Short mmCIF file of C-alpha atoms in Angstrom, two decimals:
data_model
loop_
_atom_site.label_atom_id
_atom_site.label_comp_id
_atom_site.label_asym_id
_atom_site.label_seq_id
_atom_site.Cartn_x
_atom_site.Cartn_y
_atom_site.Cartn_z
CA MET A 1 80.69 -39.84 16.69
CA VAL A 2 77.57 -41.98 18.77
CA ALA A 3 76.32 -44.39 15.72
CA MET A 4 72.41 -43.23 15.85
CA GLN A 5 69.69 -44.07 13.06
CA GLN A 6 66.83 -41.93 12.46
CA VAL A 7 62.96 -42.87 11.94
CA TRP A 8 61.00 -40.49 11.95
CA PRO A 9 59.85 -38.17 10.73
CA ARG A 10 61.81 -39.60 7.61
CA PHE A 11 64.68 -42.97 7.89
CA VAL A 12 68.29 -41.58 7.89
CA PRO A 13 71.07 -44.39 8.38
CA GLU A 14 73.83 -42.73 10.89
CA VAL A 15 73.38 -39.23 12.24
CA ASP A 16 75.42 -36.58 14.23
CA HIS A 17 73.90 -36.67 18.12
CA LEU A 18 75.24 -33.60 18.17
CA GLU A 19 73.67 -31.60 15.40
CA VAL A 20 70.44 -33.54 15.13
CA TYR A 21 70.10 -31.61 18.68
CA GLU A 22 71.57 -28.36 17.49
CA GLN A 23 69.66 -28.23 14.36
CA VAL A 24 66.41 -28.66 16.46
CA ALA A 25 63.58 -25.96 15.60
CA ARG A 26 62.57 -24.73 19.37
CA PRO A 27 60.18 -21.69 19.12
CA ARG A 28 60.67 -18.32 21.39
CA CYS A 29 58.15 -18.50 24.23
CA PRO A 30 57.90 -14.50 24.44
CA ASP A 31 57.77 -14.01 28.22
CA ARG A 32 59.44 -17.36 29.40
CA PRO A 33 62.47 -19.94 28.44
CA TRP A 34 61.62 -22.50 26.76
CA VAL A 35 61.89 -25.21 28.62
CA MET A 36 62.97 -29.57 27.98
CA LEU A 37 62.60 -32.12 29.79
CA CYS A 38 65.00 -35.22 29.77
CA MET A 39 65.03 -38.31 31.27
CA ILE A 40 65.59 -41.93 31.24
CA THR A 41 62.96 -44.58 31.76
CA SER A 42 62.48 -48.20 31.60
CA VAL A 43 60.64 -50.26 29.26
CA ASP A 44 57.75 -50.63 32.30
CA GLY A 45 57.85 -46.65 32.73
CA SER A 46 60.18 -47.10 35.88
CA VAL A 47 62.93 -43.62 35.70
CA SER A 48 64.98 -45.23 38.73
CA VAL A 49 66.80 -48.50 39.51
CA GLN A 50 67.19 -48.75 43.71
CA GLY A 51 67.03 -45.32 43.57
CA ARG A 52 69.27 -44.06 40.31
CA SER A 53 68.64 -43.45 36.80
CA GLY A 54 72.32 -44.57 35.81
CA PRO A 55 71.79 -48.54 35.44
CA LEU A 56 69.18 -46.89 33.07
CA GLY A 57 71.68 -45.75 30.49
CA GLY A 58 74.81 -46.34 28.96
CA PRO A 59 77.17 -44.63 27.41
CA THR A 60 74.96 -43.69 24.60
CA ASP A 61 71.98 -42.42 26.01
CA TRP A 62 74.93 -39.82 28.49
CA ALA A 63 76.44 -38.76 24.53
CA VAL A 64 72.35 -37.64 24.00
CA LEU A 65 72.60 -35.96 27.39
CA SER A 66 75.51 -34.28 26.43
CA ALA A 67 74.33 -33.47 23.49
CA LEU A 68 70.76 -31.71 25.18
CA ARG A 69 72.62 -29.76 28.25
CA GLY A 70 75.53 -28.51 25.35
CA CYS A 71 72.43 -27.05 23.45
CA ALA A 72 71.19 -25.40 27.92
CA ASP A 73 71.58 -21.90 29.06
CA ALA A 74 70.65 -23.54 32.35
CA ILE A 75 70.64 -26.89 33.67
CA VAL A 76 67.77 -27.16 36.46
CA VAL A 77 67.78 -30.64 38.37
CA GLY A 78 66.22 -31.76 41.79
CA ALA A 79 67.94 -31.85 45.37
CA GLY A 80 67.40 -35.23 45.39
CA THR A 81 68.47 -36.19 42.10
CA ALA A 82 71.60 -34.24 42.59
CA ARG A 83 72.29 -36.31 46.28
CA SER A 84 71.33 -39.56 44.56
CA GLU A 85 73.29 -39.30 41.32
CA ASP A 86 76.02 -37.56 42.61
CA TYR A 87 75.87 -34.52 40.41
CA GLY A 88 78.69 -32.81 39.53
CA PRO A 89 79.49 -29.54 38.04
CA PRO A 90 78.77 -29.61 34.28
CA SER A 91 82.07 -30.31 32.07
CA PRO A 92 81.29 -30.35 28.17
CA ALA A 93 83.58 -31.34 26.13
CA ALA A 94 86.03 -29.17 23.42
CA GLU A 95 84.16 -29.39 20.98
CA VAL A 96 80.47 -28.23 22.39
CA ARG A 97 82.13 -25.66 24.51
CA GLU A 98 83.32 -24.16 21.60
CA ARG A 99 79.95 -24.85 19.92
CA ARG A 100 78.19 -23.19 22.53
CA LEU A 101 80.23 -20.05 22.14
CA GLU A 102 80.52 -19.19 18.40
CA ARG A 103 76.17 -20.26 19.08
CA GLY A 104 77.36 -16.90 21.53
CA GLN A 105 76.47 -18.83 24.63
CA GLU A 106 78.79 -19.45 28.05
CA ALA A 107 80.55 -22.01 27.25
CA VAL A 108 79.11 -23.98 30.05
CA PRO A 109 75.42 -23.42 30.77
CA LEU A 110 74.52 -22.59 34.16
CA LEU A 111 74.14 -25.33 36.70
CA ALA A 112 70.67 -24.99 38.86
CA VAL A 113 69.87 -26.63 41.79
CA VAL A 114 66.17 -26.88 43.28
CA SER A 115 65.70 -28.21 46.40
CA ALA A 116 62.63 -26.94 49.45
CA ARG A 117 64.52 -28.01 52.50
CA GLY A 118 68.67 -26.80 51.56
CA GLU A 119 69.68 -30.51 52.35
CA LEU A 120 72.52 -30.08 50.85
CA ASP A 121 76.50 -31.19 52.10
CA PRO A 122 78.58 -27.56 50.85
CA ALA A 123 81.58 -30.50 50.63
CA ALA A 124 80.00 -32.24 47.79
CA ARG A 125 80.95 -32.39 44.17
CA LEU A 126 78.11 -30.44 42.82
CA PHE A 127 80.09 -27.29 44.22
CA GLY A 128 83.40 -28.53 43.40
CA GLY A 129 83.76 -27.12 40.15
CA PRO A 130 85.06 -23.64 39.01
CA GLU A 131 81.62 -22.25 37.73
CA ARG A 132 79.24 -21.56 41.08
CA VAL A 133 76.20 -23.83 40.97
CA ARG A 134 72.65 -21.67 41.78
CA LEU A 135 70.91 -22.59 44.37
CA TYR A 136 66.87 -22.46 44.18
CA LEU A 137 65.74 -22.64 48.08
CA ALA A 138 62.61 -22.29 49.97
CA ALA A 139 61.73 -19.46 52.21
CA ALA A 140 61.17 -21.35 54.63
CA VAL A 141 64.90 -23.46 55.15
CA PRO A 142 66.30 -21.84 58.24
CA ALA A 143 68.80 -19.04 57.64
CA PRO A 144 72.23 -21.69 59.07
CA ARG A 145 71.76 -23.60 56.57
CA ARG A 146 71.58 -21.13 53.81
CA GLU A 147 74.14 -19.13 55.09
CA ARG A 148 76.43 -22.38 55.13
CA LEU A 149 75.79 -22.81 50.98
CA ALA A 150 76.08 -19.61 50.85
CA GLU A 151 79.81 -20.19 51.19
CA VAL A 152 79.83 -22.33 48.32
CA ALA A 153 76.99 -21.17 46.07
CA ASP A 154 74.52 -18.29 44.64
CA VAL A 155 71.54 -18.90 47.09
CA ARG A 156 68.36 -17.50 45.24
CA THR A 157 64.98 -17.44 47.03
CA ALA A 158 61.80 -18.64 44.96
CA GLY A 159 58.55 -20.00 46.82
CA GLU A 160 57.64 -19.69 50.13
CA ARG A 161 57.17 -23.59 51.35
CA ALA A 162 58.51 -25.54 48.35
CA ALA A 163 60.95 -23.55 45.29
CA GLU A 164 58.43 -22.84 42.97
CA ALA A 165 58.91 -23.27 38.95
CA ALA A 166 56.81 -19.99 37.93
CA ALA A 167 59.95 -18.04 39.87
CA ILE A 168 63.01 -20.05 38.69
CA THR A 169 61.70 -20.33 35.15
CA ALA A 170 61.04 -16.04 35.82
CA ASP A 171 64.45 -15.19 37.42
CA LEU A 172 66.54 -17.06 34.75
CA ALA A 173 64.40 -15.09 31.92
CA ALA A 174 65.21 -12.09 33.50
CA GLU A 175 69.18 -13.15 32.55
CA GLY A 176 68.61 -13.52 28.96
CA ARG A 177 68.63 -17.38 29.47
CA SER A 178 65.91 -18.71 26.45
CA LEU A 179 66.94 -22.79 27.13
CA ILE A 180 66.20 -24.96 30.39
CA LEU A 181 66.96 -28.30 30.37
CA LEU A 182 64.90 -29.71 33.21
CA GLU A 183 66.59 -33.38 34.78
CA GLY A 184 63.95 -34.15 37.13
CA GLY A 185 63.50 -36.14 39.62
CA PRO A 186 59.73 -36.75 39.46
CA HIS A 187 58.38 -34.29 42.08
CA LEU A 188 60.19 -31.11 40.36
CA ASN A 189 59.22 -32.02 37.23
CA ALA A 190 54.84 -32.48 38.83
CA ALA A 191 55.77 -28.82 39.94
CA PHE A 192 56.86 -27.48 36.22
CA ALA A 193 54.31 -29.64 34.81
CA THR A 194 51.55 -28.92 37.17
CA ALA A 195 52.63 -24.96 36.10
CA ASP A 196 52.23 -25.84 32.11
CA LEU A 197 56.44 -25.01 31.87
CA ILE A 198 57.13 -27.92 29.90
CA ASP A 199 57.37 -27.38 25.78
CA GLU A 200 59.59 -30.64 25.27
CA PHE A 201 60.28 -33.97 26.29
CA CYS A 202 63.26 -36.02 25.53
CA ILE A 203 62.36 -38.85 26.60
CA THR A 204 65.24 -42.18 26.28
CA ARG A 205 63.05 -45.66 26.33
CA SER A 206 65.99 -48.77 27.85
CA PRO A 207 64.87 -51.78 27.34
CA LEU A 208 65.01 -53.01 30.84
CA LEU A 209 62.11 -53.63 33.15
CA ALA A 210 62.46 -52.51 36.44
CA PRO A 211 59.32 -52.76 38.12
CA GLY A 212 57.81 -50.82 41.49
CA GLY A 213 60.15 -47.76 40.57
CA PRO A 214 59.01 -44.21 40.42
CA GLY A 215 57.41 -42.38 37.53
CA MET A 216 58.32 -39.13 35.69
CA ILE A 217 56.60 -37.19 37.05
CA GLU A 218 54.91 -38.10 41.02
CA GLY A 219 52.79 -36.06 42.96
CA ALA A 220 50.65 -33.00 42.04
CA ALA A 221 50.09 -33.39 38.63
CA PRO A 222 48.74 -30.92 35.78
CA GLN A 223 44.81 -32.38 33.77
CA ALA A 224 44.92 -34.83 32.16
CA GLY A 225 44.49 -34.70 28.29
CA HIS A 226 47.46 -32.55 27.18
CA SER A 227 48.09 -33.34 23.92
CA LEU A 228 51.81 -33.63 22.48
CA ARG A 229 53.26 -35.07 19.02
CA LEU A 230 56.15 -36.97 18.04
CA ASP A 231 58.87 -34.67 16.47
CA ARG A 232 61.75 -37.02 16.22
CA LEU A 233 62.68 -40.88 16.64
CA LEU A 234 66.01 -42.16 16.82
CA VAL A 235 67.36 -45.80 17.90
CA ALA A 236 70.61 -46.48 18.79
CA ASP A 237 72.00 -49.51 21.24
CA GLY A 238 68.66 -51.15 22.12
CA MET A 239 67.65 -47.77 22.83
CA THR A 240 64.67 -45.34 21.54
CA PHE A 241 64.93 -41.36 22.11
CA ALA A 242 62.16 -39.93 21.39
CA ARG A 243 60.92 -35.80 21.25
CA TYR A 244 57.71 -34.86 22.15
CA LEU A 245 56.33 -31.51 21.76
CA ARG A 246 53.74 -30.03 23.56
CA ARG A 247 50.59 -28.76 20.89
CA ARG A 248 49.58 -25.36 22.66
CA ASP A 249 47.24 -24.88 19.53
CA PRO A 250 44.36 -27.40 19.20
CA HIS A 251 44.23 -27.15 16.06
CA GLU A 252 47.95 -28.00 14.99
CA SER A 253 48.39 -31.10 12.84
CA ALA A 254 50.48 -34.18 13.57
#
């Protein structure tokens, strides 16, 4: 168990990182999956160092990400992030697999990669696991590229010139997947935020400075002023782990 303290909404000197994320109450959205965004940032708000988020994290952050993945029905990530971070197929620990099966979930969450251009290497580590990766591509991706990728992945179209957040969530909802973990990057986050599809923000703050890096949401952005409420704050190894929820009801109390 990772040694973590909870400091909000009440102080708990030691919490189990798997249990604390599994026991979170997530309302069911009536017509789409619940979307939780998970990102790590530096103190000054950058989400990467020289193009990668790995240098910001460490074992504790990875344990939290693994716990969130353990809750999700699908992991959604942009192709650029999958390439720069050298994504591999999800591989939950045996304990996490058992917990998922007990809850009626598949043993391993679906990994869905979003790409407007389909610029992915079919020989990449991403496609080397036993479970088939899903690719959401724009319709404009050239047919030869799409056909090569279809040999190693489940390829679907979600939008004309860009893969659209609403089409992706609708496709996952049609399969009964009710909890999506959105792992970036910043432009994919912007697409989901602009479509008003992010319900939960799980933000790790690393005790590092990384000036000049991109922020959590880049490109097209939603209207400013959306209100969030802090639901939980954990600390470990000099990092903070905050969970924020969207206030869908303007009269909702803090």
